[in-house]
Amino acid sequence: MKRKIICLAAFFLAFIMVQIVNAAGPVAGLFLVDSPTLLSDNSAEIFIDKNSDGEVTPGDILVTITGITTIHSTTIGSGTAYNEVTALTAIKILSSNNTDVGPVGPDDSFGDQNIDLYEFLAGPVGPADSAWFNWSTGEINLDGAGTAEFTFTPVSGASNDGILLGFVYEDSAQNYNRSIGIQEGLTATSDGDLRLTIGLIPENSDFLSVRAPLYPGAFGAITSSTAIDNTNISLDATILTQNWAPLNFNDNFTGGNGGFSSPESSSQWPIYDNLDFTVTVVSEVIPGECRMTGGNATVSPAVGADGLPTWTYLYEGEDNDYWITTGGQIGAPSGGESRGHWTHTQHGGAEGSFGFHSGTSSAPEGTEISTIECADPGWCVQARCAPFKQIFWTGIGIFAFQHFDAELPGVVPYKKNNPASTFHYYRAMVGDFGENDRPTREASLIDENTDGCNWIDRLKEAGFDTPPGPYEASDAVFLDSEPDPQFGDKGGQICDKCPDYYQIEIYAKGDPNDPGEIIYKFQGFLEHGNYQIHPETGEKCPAIIELIPELFESKK
């Protein structure tokens, strides 16, 4: 009798556990409405070395499985009451460039990692890549010949069309796991209900940029589950199709704040990465609001030969002894109720090398994006359709991983559990003016009727003789522009040809009402990367003069 009771108890316990596992429900209710929702992930990749040279070079392919771990502030997937959300993507390397970050020399990671990093631009796979990766058949062939080594569940009608980036699924099975075999991971990722189709459309200024090891073998040469310094990922994509009732998504799909790491020792996947995604569920258009993504951007300082600030967009190469890189999203959350995240990293210069973090996952509670204002309505036709060309924001941040050559007054770099660590109020501004590839930008900066970028002349006329420019949207100096013949009814403009612009000033204290003195400032024009302003919610082009005429009246 005792044995029967034990067996019955075990049966009912197993039955209850099965019911708990099967109780996973839809995630649709977790998304914010009319406000960006952050999706955090755990991802893994396989590398298809098409020319077998052991390096990541143009033409090579990377296939990624992604498991979303949180939607907004709620954990989903395995062990929770919510379905899992997964994604399968495939990209082809389009270009590669050596970069110089981190320590002096060819290696760009700190400590004993000794890893050479490159900057890569990537795009969707095309018809010529079908022998290695094929969306229509669901086959992955590492050498492009013979029987495919791996397979995934294909989506009807999918093809290597040069636009398709990947698919997002929802699945009650909760079986995603990057810590297992490659085939098991591919199967678990692609066996759910199709929710979103994601693509990269050049006309939308979509892009995928990555800073990653040149040699994939580097992932196996360091300790397992170790983040690789100075790596990052930035994505701006388009939702091509959606089937996630009752949700209605804005078509913009972005990612940032990511990086790479070595895999767990138990995983067959050779590469791990992490990338926070942002999507927006919309109910109605709210004219006048905007947000900005700015990933993998390199900015040269606007300084003259004497080292003093001056309005210049000319890049003097080695004559400039420092530069900065930035990344993040303004107007999109990085967790909780935050309105975004921003990282400003200086390389060299009088102050030395350091990072400044605001609202990022690595920054402590209390850092944030506080206020956001947008100005200069309309969008330059070179850029993505957007309601404004300039965005202004304030926030609270901390200094981290400093290698100071000169002490910044009152700064105590952040360390966990160190109450002396200091917080700092700051304000910043970005101008999204459309000229983002360096050869085109530098060639177009010389206008036969002017000395260059007319925005600089207008800044001087408005009283900003030297950088920085205004930090208030109400003081914005508009870019010279006129309605575009094709897109003018949607706010599209033919703009004076200027590079994207960025400026920031950081204060001694963290109180916005009493911030103290300015202890650091930087301003300059983009040399690499992209700043992209987007509509906050709803339609792509809500800001036209008939809707909000007062916004088109410049006081400068």
Coordinates of C-alpha atoms in Angstrom, one line a residue:
M1 CA 0.0 0.0 0.0
K2 CA 2.8 2.4 0.9
R3 CA 4.4 1.8 -2.5
K4 CA 1.1 2.5 -4.3
I5 CA 0.7 5.8 -2.4
I6 CA 4.2 6.9 -3.3
C7 CA 3.6 6.0 -7.0
L8 CA 0.3 7.9 -7.0
A9 CA 2.0 10.9 -5.4
A10 CA 4.8 10.8 -8.0
F11 CA 2.2 10.5 -10.8
F12 CA 0.2 13.5 -9.6
L13 CA 3.4 15.5 -9.0
A14 CA 4.4 14.8 -12.6
F15 CA 0.9 15.7 -13.8
I16 CA 1.0 19.0 -12.0
M17 CA 4.5 19.8 -13.4
V18 CA 3.2 19.1 -16.9
Q19 CA 0.3 21.4 -16.4
I20 CA 2.7 24.1 -15.2
V21 CA 4.9 23.7 -18.3
N22 CA 1.8 23.8 -20.5
A23 CA 0.4 26.8 -18.8
A24 CA 2.6 29.2 -20.7
G25 CA 0.5 32.0 -22.3
P26 CA 0.7 34.7 -24.9
V27 CA 3.1 37.6 -24.4
A28 CA 1.1 40.3 -26.3
G29 CA -0.1 41.9 -23.1
L30 CA 3.5 42.7 -22.0
F31 CA 4.1 45.2 -24.7
L32 CA 3.7 48.9 -24.0
V33 CA 1.3 50.9 -26.2
D34 CA 2.4 54.1 -27.9
S35 CA 5.8 53.8 -26.1
P36 CA 8.8 51.8 -27.2
T37 CA 9.2 48.4 -25.6
L38 CA 12.6 46.9 -24.9
L39 CA 13.3 43.2 -25.7
S40 CA 16.4 41.8 -24.1
D41 CA 17.9 38.6 -25.5
N42 CA 20.5 35.8 -25.5
S43 CA 21.8 34.9 -28.9
A44 CA 24.3 32.5 -30.6
E45 CA 25.8 32.4 -34.0
I46 CA 27.5 30.1 -36.5
F47 CA 30.0 31.4 -39.0
I48 CA 30.1 30.3 -42.6
D49 CA 33.6 31.0 -43.9
K50 CA 32.9 30.9 -47.6
N51 CA 36.6 31.3 -48.7
S52 CA 38.0 29.2 -45.8
D53 CA 40.6 31.8 -44.8
G54 CA 39.7 31.8 -41.1
E55 CA 38.8 35.5 -41.1
V56 CA 35.5 37.4 -41.3
T57 CA 35.6 38.9 -44.8
P58 CA 33.1 40.3 -47.2
G59 CA 30.8 37.5 -48.5
D60 CA 31.0 35.4 -45.3
I61 CA 27.7 34.5 -43.7
L62 CA 26.6 34.5 -40.0
V63 CA 23.4 32.7 -38.9
T64 CA 22.0 33.7 -35.5
I65 CA 19.4 32.2 -33.1
T66 CA 17.9 34.6 -30.6
G67 CA 15.9 33.9 -27.5
I68 CA 14.1 36.9 -26.0
T69 CA 14.5 36.8 -22.2
T70 CA 12.5 39.9 -21.2
I71 CA 9.7 42.1 -22.7
H72 CA 9.8 45.5 -21.0
S73 CA 10.4 44.4 -17.4
T74 CA 8.9 40.9 -17.5
T75 CA 10.9 37.7 -17.9
I76 CA 9.5 35.3 -20.4
G77 CA 10.2 31.8 -21.8
S78 CA 11.5 28.8 -19.9
G79 CA 10.3 28.5 -16.4
T80 CA 7.8 31.4 -16.6
A81 CA 4.1 31.7 -17.3
Y82 CA 4.8 33.2 -20.7
N83 CA 5.5 31.8 -24.1
E84 CA 9.0 32.1 -25.5
V85 CA 9.9 34.5 -28.3
T86 CA 12.7 33.5 -30.6
A87 CA 14.2 34.8 -33.9
L88 CA 16.3 33.3 -36.7
T89 CA 18.4 35.7 -38.8
A90 CA 21.1 35.4 -41.5
I91 CA 23.4 38.1 -42.7
K92 CA 26.2 38.5 -45.2
I93 CA 29.3 40.6 -44.5
L94 CA 29.3 43.6 -47.0
S95 CA 32.5 45.4 -45.9
S96 CA 35.2 45.3 -43.2
N97 CA 37.6 47.9 -41.9
N98 CA 40.3 47.8 -39.3
T99 CA 39.5 49.8 -36.2
D100 CA 41.7 51.2 -33.5
V101 CA 40.0 51.0 -30.1
G102 CA 41.2 49.9 -26.7
P103 CA 45.0 49.6 -26.1
V104 CA 47.6 51.0 -28.5
G105 CA 48.5 48.5 -31.1
P106 CA 46.7 45.9 -33.3
D107 CA 44.8 44.3 -30.4
D108 CA 41.7 46.1 -29.4
S109 CA 40.5 44.3 -26.2
F110 CA 41.8 45.0 -22.7
G111 CA 43.6 42.7 -20.3
D112 CA 44.9 39.5 -21.7
Q113 CA 42.3 38.9 -24.4
N114 CA 44.5 40.3 -27.2
I115 CA 41.8 40.3 -29.9
D116 CA 41.9 42.2 -33.1
L117 CA 38.6 43.9 -33.8
Y118 CA 37.2 45.1 -37.1
E119 CA 34.2 47.3 -38.1
F120 CA 31.8 45.3 -40.3
L121 CA 28.7 46.3 -42.3
A122 CA 26.3 43.5 -43.0
G123 CA 23.2 42.9 -45.1
P124 CA 20.7 40.2 -46.0
V125 CA 21.7 37.1 -48.0
G126 CA 21.0 37.1 -51.7
P127 CA 20.5 34.5 -54.4
A128 CA 24.2 33.9 -54.8
D129 CA 24.4 32.7 -51.2
S130 CA 21.8 30.0 -51.6
A131 CA 24.3 27.2 -51.7
W132 CA 25.4 28.1 -48.2
F133 CA 22.2 29.4 -46.6
N134 CA 18.8 29.0 -48.2
W135 CA 15.6 30.6 -46.8
S136 CA 13.3 28.7 -49.1
T137 CA 14.6 25.2 -48.3
G138 CA 15.7 25.7 -44.7
E139 CA 19.2 24.3 -45.4
I140 CA 22.6 25.5 -44.1
N141 CA 25.7 24.1 -45.8
L142 CA 29.0 25.2 -44.3
D143 CA 31.0 24.5 -47.4
G144 CA 28.4 25.2 -50.0
A145 CA 28.4 21.7 -51.4
G146 CA 26.9 18.2 -50.8
T147 CA 24.4 17.5 -48.0
A148 CA 23.5 20.3 -45.7
E149 CA 25.0 20.1 -42.2
F150 CA 22.0 21.8 -40.6
T151 CA 18.4 22.6 -41.2
F152 CA 15.6 24.9 -39.9
T153 CA 11.9 25.1 -40.5
P154 CA 11.4 27.1 -43.7
V155 CA 8.7 29.8 -44.0
S156 CA 6.5 29.4 -47.1
G157 CA 7.4 32.0 -49.7
A158 CA 10.7 33.0 -48.1
S159 CA 13.7 33.4 -50.4
N160 CA 17.2 34.9 -50.5
D161 CA 15.9 38.2 -52.0
G162 CA 18.5 40.5 -50.6
I163 CA 15.9 42.1 -48.2
L164 CA 14.9 39.4 -45.8
L165 CA 16.8 39.6 -42.5
G166 CA 14.9 37.0 -40.5
F167 CA 11.8 35.9 -38.6
V168 CA 10.4 36.3 -35.1
Y169 CA 8.4 33.5 -33.5
E170 CA 6.2 32.9 -30.5
D171 CA 6.2 29.4 -29.0
S172 CA 4.5 27.8 -26.0
A173 CA 7.0 24.9 -26.0
Q174 CA 9.6 27.0 -24.2
N175 CA 12.4 24.9 -25.6
Y176 CA 14.9 27.5 -26.9
N177 CA 18.4 26.9 -25.6
R178 CA 21.7 28.1 -26.9
S179 CA 23.6 25.9 -24.5
I180 CA 23.0 22.8 -26.6
G181 CA 23.8 21.5 -30.0
I182 CA 23.6 23.7 -33.1
Q183 CA 20.9 21.6 -34.8
E184 CA 18.8 21.5 -31.6
G185 CA 19.1 25.2 -31.3
L186 CA 18.0 25.8 -34.9
T187 CA 15.0 23.5 -34.6
A188 CA 13.8 25.0 -31.3
T189 CA 14.2 28.6 -32.6
S190 CA 12.2 28.1 -35.8
D191 CA 9.3 25.8 -34.7
G192 CA 7.0 28.5 -33.2
D193 CA 4.2 30.6 -34.6
L194 CA 5.5 33.2 -37.0
R195 CA 4.9 36.7 -35.7
L196 CA 7.2 39.2 -37.5
T197 CA 9.2 39.2 -40.7
I198 CA 12.2 41.6 -40.5
G199 CA 14.1 43.1 -43.4
L200 CA 16.8 45.6 -44.3
I201 CA 15.5 48.2 -46.9
P202 CA 18.1 50.6 -48.2
E203 CA 15.5 53.3 -49.0
N204 CA 14.6 53.3 -45.2
S205 CA 18.3 53.9 -44.3
D206 CA 18.3 50.5 -42.6
F207 CA 21.7 49.1 -41.6
L208 CA 23.5 46.5 -39.5
S209 CA 26.9 47.5 -38.2
V210 CA 29.1 45.4 -36.0
R211 CA 32.4 45.7 -34.2
A212 CA 33.7 42.1 -33.7
P213 CA 36.8 39.9 -33.8
L214 CA 38.4 39.5 -37.2
Y215 CA 39.2 35.9 -36.4
P216 CA 36.3 33.8 -35.1
G217 CA 38.7 31.5 -33.5
A218 CA 39.3 34.2 -30.9
F219 CA 36.0 33.2 -29.3
G220 CA 37.5 29.8 -28.4
A221 CA 40.8 31.1 -27.3
I222 CA 39.5 32.9 -24.1
T223 CA 37.7 31.6 -21.1
S224 CA 34.1 30.5 -21.7
S225 CA 31.3 32.9 -21.0
T226 CA 33.6 35.9 -21.2
A227 CA 32.5 39.2 -22.7
I228 CA 34.9 40.6 -25.4
D229 CA 35.9 44.2 -24.7
N230 CA 34.9 47.0 -27.1
T231 CA 32.5 44.9 -29.2
N232 CA 29.1 46.2 -30.2
I233 CA 26.2 45.7 -32.5
S234 CA 23.8 48.3 -33.9
L235 CA 20.7 47.5 -36.0
D236 CA 18.0 49.6 -37.7
A237 CA 15.6 47.4 -39.6
T238 CA 12.0 47.3 -41.0
I239 CA 9.1 45.1 -40.0
L240 CA 8.0 43.7 -43.4
T241 CA 5.0 41.7 -42.2
Q242 CA 3.3 41.1 -38.8
N243 CA 0.8 38.6 -37.4
W244 CA 0.6 39.3 -33.7
A245 CA -3.0 40.2 -33.0
P246 CA -4.1 42.4 -31.3
L247 CA -0.8 44.2 -31.6
N248 CA -0.1 46.7 -34.3
F249 CA 3.6 47.6 -34.6
N250 CA 5.3 50.6 -36.0
D251 CA 7.4 49.3 -38.9
N252 CA 10.7 50.4 -37.3
F253 CA 12.7 47.6 -35.6
T254 CA 16.0 48.6 -33.9
G255 CA 18.7 47.1 -31.8
G256 CA 21.7 48.3 -29.9
N257 CA 23.7 48.2 -26.6
G258 CA 25.0 44.8 -27.6
G259 CA 28.3 42.9 -27.7
F260 CA 29.9 39.5 -28.1
S261 CA 31.2 36.9 -25.7
S262 CA 32.7 33.4 -25.8
P263 CA 30.1 30.6 -25.4
E264 CA 29.5 28.4 -22.5
S265 CA 31.7 25.3 -22.4
S266 CA 28.5 23.1 -22.9
S267 CA 27.5 24.8 -26.1
Q268 CA 28.3 23.7 -29.7
W269 CA 27.6 27.3 -30.8
P270 CA 31.0 29.0 -31.4
I271 CA 29.8 32.6 -30.8
Y272 CA 27.5 34.3 -28.3
D273 CA 26.2 37.8 -28.5
N274 CA 23.7 40.0 -26.8
L275 CA 21.5 42.7 -28.4
D276 CA 18.7 44.7 -27.0
F277 CA 15.8 45.3 -29.4
T278 CA 13.2 48.0 -29.5
V279 CA 9.7 47.9 -31.0
T280 CA 6.7 50.1 -30.7
V281 CA 3.1 49.1 -30.6
V282 CA 1.0 52.0 -31.8
S283 CA -2.6 53.0 -31.3
E284 CA -2.5 56.6 -32.8
V285 CA -0.1 59.1 -34.2
I286 CA 1.1 61.8 -31.8
P287 CA 2.5 64.6 -33.9
G288 CA 5.7 66.3 -32.7
E289 CA 7.4 63.5 -30.9
C290 CA 10.5 61.7 -32.0
R291 CA 13.3 59.4 -30.9
M292 CA 16.8 58.7 -32.1
T293 CA 19.1 55.7 -32.6
G294 CA 22.8 56.2 -32.8
G295 CA 24.9 53.1 -33.0
N296 CA 28.6 52.6 -33.7
A297 CA 29.1 56.3 -34.4
T298 CA 32.6 57.9 -34.5
V299 CA 32.8 61.6 -34.1
S300 CA 35.8 63.8 -34.7
P301 CA 36.1 67.0 -32.5
A302 CA 35.2 70.3 -34.0
V303 CA 38.5 72.0 -33.2
G304 CA 41.0 74.0 -35.2
A305 CA 44.7 73.6 -35.7
D306 CA 45.2 75.5 -32.4
G307 CA 43.2 73.0 -30.5
L308 CA 40.4 75.4 -29.7
P309 CA 36.7 74.8 -30.6
T310 CA 35.8 76.0 -34.0
W311 CA 33.0 75.3 -36.5
T312 CA 34.7 72.8 -38.9
Y313 CA 33.7 69.5 -40.5
L314 CA 37.1 68.8 -41.9
Y315 CA 38.9 65.7 -40.6
E316 CA 42.6 66.1 -40.1
G317 CA 43.4 62.5 -39.4
E318 CA 46.5 62.1 -37.2
D319 CA 46.4 65.8 -36.4
N320 CA 43.4 65.1 -34.2
D321 CA 44.8 63.3 -31.1
Y322 CA 41.4 62.0 -29.9
W323 CA 37.9 61.1 -31.0
I324 CA 34.8 59.7 -29.4
T325 CA 32.4 56.9 -30.2
T326 CA 28.8 56.9 -29.1
G327 CA 25.8 54.5 -29.1
G328 CA 22.3 54.1 -27.7
Q329 CA 18.7 55.1 -28.2
I330 CA 17.0 58.2 -27.1
G331 CA 13.3 57.9 -26.6
A332 CA 13.4 54.1 -26.3
P333 CA 13.7 52.2 -23.0
S334 CA 16.7 50.3 -21.7
G335 CA 14.6 48.7 -18.9
G336 CA 12.0 49.7 -16.4
E337 CA 10.5 53.1 -17.0
S338 CA 13.7 54.6 -18.6
R339 CA 13.4 56.6 -21.8
G340 CA 16.5 55.2 -23.4
H341 CA 20.2 54.7 -22.9
W342 CA 23.4 56.4 -24.1
T343 CA 27.1 55.7 -24.0
H344 CA 29.8 58.3 -24.8
T345 CA 33.3 57.0 -25.0
Q346 CA 36.4 59.2 -25.4
H347 CA 39.6 57.8 -27.0
G348 CA 42.7 59.8 -26.0
G349 CA 42.7 63.6 -25.6
A350 CA 43.7 65.8 -22.7
E351 CA 41.4 64.0 -20.3
G352 CA 42.5 60.5 -21.4
S353 CA 40.2 57.6 -22.3
F354 CA 36.9 57.0 -20.5
G355 CA 33.3 56.1 -20.8
F356 CA 30.2 57.9 -19.7
H357 CA 27.0 55.9 -19.3
S358 CA 23.4 57.0 -18.9
G359 CA 20.6 54.5 -18.5
T360 CA 22.6 51.5 -19.9
S361 CA 22.3 48.0 -18.5
S362 CA 25.8 48.4 -17.0
A363 CA 25.0 51.7 -15.3
P364 CA 23.5 51.8 -11.8
E365 CA 20.0 52.8 -10.8
G366 CA 19.7 56.6 -10.9
T367 CA 21.1 57.1 -14.3
E368 CA 18.6 57.9 -16.9
I369 CA 17.4 59.8 -20.0
S370 CA 15.4 62.5 -18.3
T371 CA 13.9 64.9 -20.9
I372 CA 13.6 64.8 -24.7
E373 CA 12.7 67.6 -27.1
C374 CA 12.7 67.6 -30.9
A375 CA 13.0 70.5 -33.4
D376 CA 13.6 71.4 -37.0
P377 CA 10.6 69.6 -38.6
G378 CA 10.9 67.5 -41.7
W379 CA 13.5 65.0 -42.9
C380 CA 16.3 65.1 -45.4
V381 CA 15.5 62.7 -48.3
Q382 CA 18.9 61.0 -47.8
A383 CA 17.8 59.9 -44.3
R384 CA 14.9 57.8 -43.0
C385 CA 11.4 59.5 -43.0
A386 CA 11.1 61.3 -39.6
P387 CA 9.3 64.2 -38.1
F388 CA 12.4 66.2 -37.1
K389 CA 16.1 66.6 -37.8
Q390 CA 17.3 67.7 -34.4
I391 CA 16.8 66.1 -31.0
F392 CA 17.8 67.5 -27.6
W393 CA 17.9 65.5 -24.3
T394 CA 19.1 65.7 -20.7
G395 CA 20.0 62.9 -18.3
I396 CA 22.0 61.6 -15.4
G397 CA 25.1 59.5 -16.0
I398 CA 28.3 58.1 -14.5
F399 CA 31.9 57.8 -15.6
A400 CA 33.2 54.2 -16.0
F401 CA 36.4 52.3 -17.0
Q402 CA 38.5 55.5 -16.9
H403 CA 42.1 55.9 -17.9
F404 CA 42.3 59.6 -17.0
D405 CA 45.3 61.6 -18.0
A406 CA 43.8 64.7 -16.4
E407 CA 41.5 64.6 -13.4
L408 CA 37.9 65.8 -14.1
P409 CA 36.8 68.0 -11.1
G410 CA 34.7 66.1 -8.6
V411 CA 34.5 62.9 -10.6
V412 CA 34.7 59.6 -8.7
P413 CA 34.4 56.8 -11.3
Y414 CA 31.6 54.4 -10.6
K415 CA 32.3 51.2 -8.8
K416 CA 29.6 48.9 -7.4
N417 CA 29.0 49.3 -3.6
N418 CA 31.2 52.4 -3.5
P419 CA 29.0 55.2 -2.1
A420 CA 31.5 57.8 -3.1
S421 CA 30.8 57.2 -6.8
T422 CA 29.5 60.4 -8.4
F423 CA 26.5 61.0 -10.6
H424 CA 26.5 63.8 -13.2
Y425 CA 23.8 65.8 -15.0
Y426 CA 24.4 66.3 -18.7
R427 CA 22.7 67.6 -21.8
A428 CA 23.2 66.6 -25.4
M429 CA 22.0 67.3 -28.9
V430 CA 22.1 65.4 -32.3
G431 CA 21.4 66.7 -35.7
D432 CA 20.3 64.1 -38.3
F433 CA 21.2 65.8 -41.5
G434 CA 21.4 62.8 -43.8
E435 CA 25.0 62.8 -45.2
N436 CA 26.3 59.7 -43.5
D437 CA 28.8 57.9 -45.7
R438 CA 32.2 59.6 -45.5
P439 CA 33.2 59.9 -49.3
T440 CA 29.8 61.2 -50.3
R441 CA 29.6 63.5 -47.3
E442 CA 33.0 65.1 -47.7
A443 CA 32.5 65.6 -51.5
S444 CA 29.1 67.2 -51.0
L445 CA 30.2 69.5 -48.2
I446 CA 31.8 71.8 -50.8
D447 CA 28.9 73.7 -52.4
E448 CA 29.8 75.9 -55.4
N449 CA 27.7 78.7 -54.1
T450 CA 29.0 78.7 -50.5
D451 CA 32.0 77.8 -48.4
G452 CA 30.4 74.5 -47.2
C453 CA 27.7 73.6 -44.8
N454 CA 25.4 76.6 -44.5
W455 CA 24.1 75.4 -41.1
I456 CA 27.5 76.6 -39.7
D457 CA 26.8 80.1 -41.1
R458 CA 23.4 80.2 -39.6
L459 CA 24.7 79.2 -36.2
K460 CA 27.2 82.1 -36.3
E461 CA 24.4 84.5 -37.4
A462 CA 22.4 83.3 -34.4
G463 CA 25.2 84.2 -32.0
F464 CA 26.9 80.8 -31.8
D465 CA 30.3 82.0 -33.1
T466 CA 32.1 78.8 -31.8
P467 CA 30.8 75.4 -30.7
P468 CA 28.7 74.3 -29.0
G469 CA 25.4 75.2 -30.6
P470 CA 22.1 75.5 -28.7
Y471 CA 21.0 72.9 -26.1
E472 CA 17.3 73.8 -26.1
A473 CA 14.8 72.9 -28.8
S474 CA 13.3 76.4 -28.5
D475 CA 16.7 77.8 -29.6
A476 CA 17.3 75.4 -32.5
V477 CA 18.9 76.8 -35.6
F478 CA 17.2 75.1 -38.5
L479 CA 19.0 73.5 -41.4
D480 CA 18.5 75.2 -44.8
S481 CA 15.9 73.1 -46.7
E482 CA 13.1 73.2 -49.2
P483 CA 10.3 70.7 -50.0
D484 CA 11.4 67.7 -52.0
P485 CA 9.4 67.3 -55.2
Q486 CA 8.6 63.7 -54.6
F487 CA 8.2 63.5 -50.8
G488 CA 7.4 67.1 -49.8
D489 CA 3.8 66.2 -48.9
K490 CA 5.2 63.9 -46.2
G491 CA 7.8 66.3 -44.8
G492 CA 10.6 65.2 -47.1
Q493 CA 13.1 68.0 -47.9
I494 CA 16.1 68.8 -50.0
C495 CA 18.6 69.8 -47.4
D496 CA 21.8 71.8 -47.2
K497 CA 24.5 69.1 -47.3
C498 CA 25.9 68.8 -43.8
P499 CA 27.2 65.8 -41.8
D500 CA 25.3 64.5 -38.8
Y501 CA 26.3 66.5 -35.7
Y502 CA 26.7 65.7 -32.0
Q503 CA 27.4 67.7 -28.9
I504 CA 27.4 67.0 -25.1
E505 CA 28.3 68.8 -21.9
I506 CA 28.6 67.1 -18.5
Y507 CA 28.3 68.9 -15.2
A508 CA 30.0 68.4 -11.8
K509 CA 26.9 67.2 -9.9
G510 CA 23.8 65.1 -10.6
D511 CA 21.1 67.5 -9.5
P512 CA 19.4 69.0 -12.6
N513 CA 18.3 72.0 -10.5
D514 CA 21.9 72.6 -9.2
P515 CA 24.3 70.8 -11.5
G516 CA 27.4 72.9 -10.7
E517 CA 30.0 73.8 -13.3
I518 CA 30.6 72.2 -16.7
I519 CA 33.5 69.7 -16.3
Y520 CA 33.5 68.2 -19.8
K521 CA 32.2 69.1 -23.2
F522 CA 32.5 67.8 -26.7
Q523 CA 31.1 68.7 -30.1
G524 CA 31.8 67.5 -33.6
F525 CA 30.6 66.0 -36.9
L526 CA 30.2 62.3 -37.6
E527 CA 33.1 60.6 -39.4
H528 CA 31.7 57.1 -39.3
G529 CA 28.4 55.6 -38.4
N530 CA 24.9 57.0 -38.3
Y531 CA 22.5 59.0 -36.2
Q532 CA 18.9 58.4 -37.1
I533 CA 15.8 60.2 -35.9
H534 CA 12.5 58.3 -36.1
P535 CA 8.9 59.0 -35.4
E536 CA 8.0 58.3 -31.9
T537 CA 4.8 56.4 -32.8
G538 CA 2.5 55.8 -35.7
E539 CA 3.1 56.8 -39.3
K540 CA 6.5 57.4 -40.9
C541 CA 5.9 61.0 -41.8
P542 CA 3.5 62.7 -39.4
A543 CA 5.2 66.1 -39.2
I544 CA 3.9 68.1 -42.1
I545 CA 3.2 71.8 -42.0
E546 CA -0.6 71.4 -42.2
L547 CA -0.5 69.4 -39.0
I548 CA 1.8 71.5 -36.8
P549 CA 2.6 74.8 -38.6
E550 CA 4.0 76.5 -35.5
L551 CA 6.8 74.0 -35.4
F552 CA 8.1 75.2 -38.8
E553 CA 8.7 78.8 -37.5
S554 CA 12.3 79.2 -36.7
K555 CA 13.3 82.0 -34.4
K556 CA 16.9 82.0 -35.7

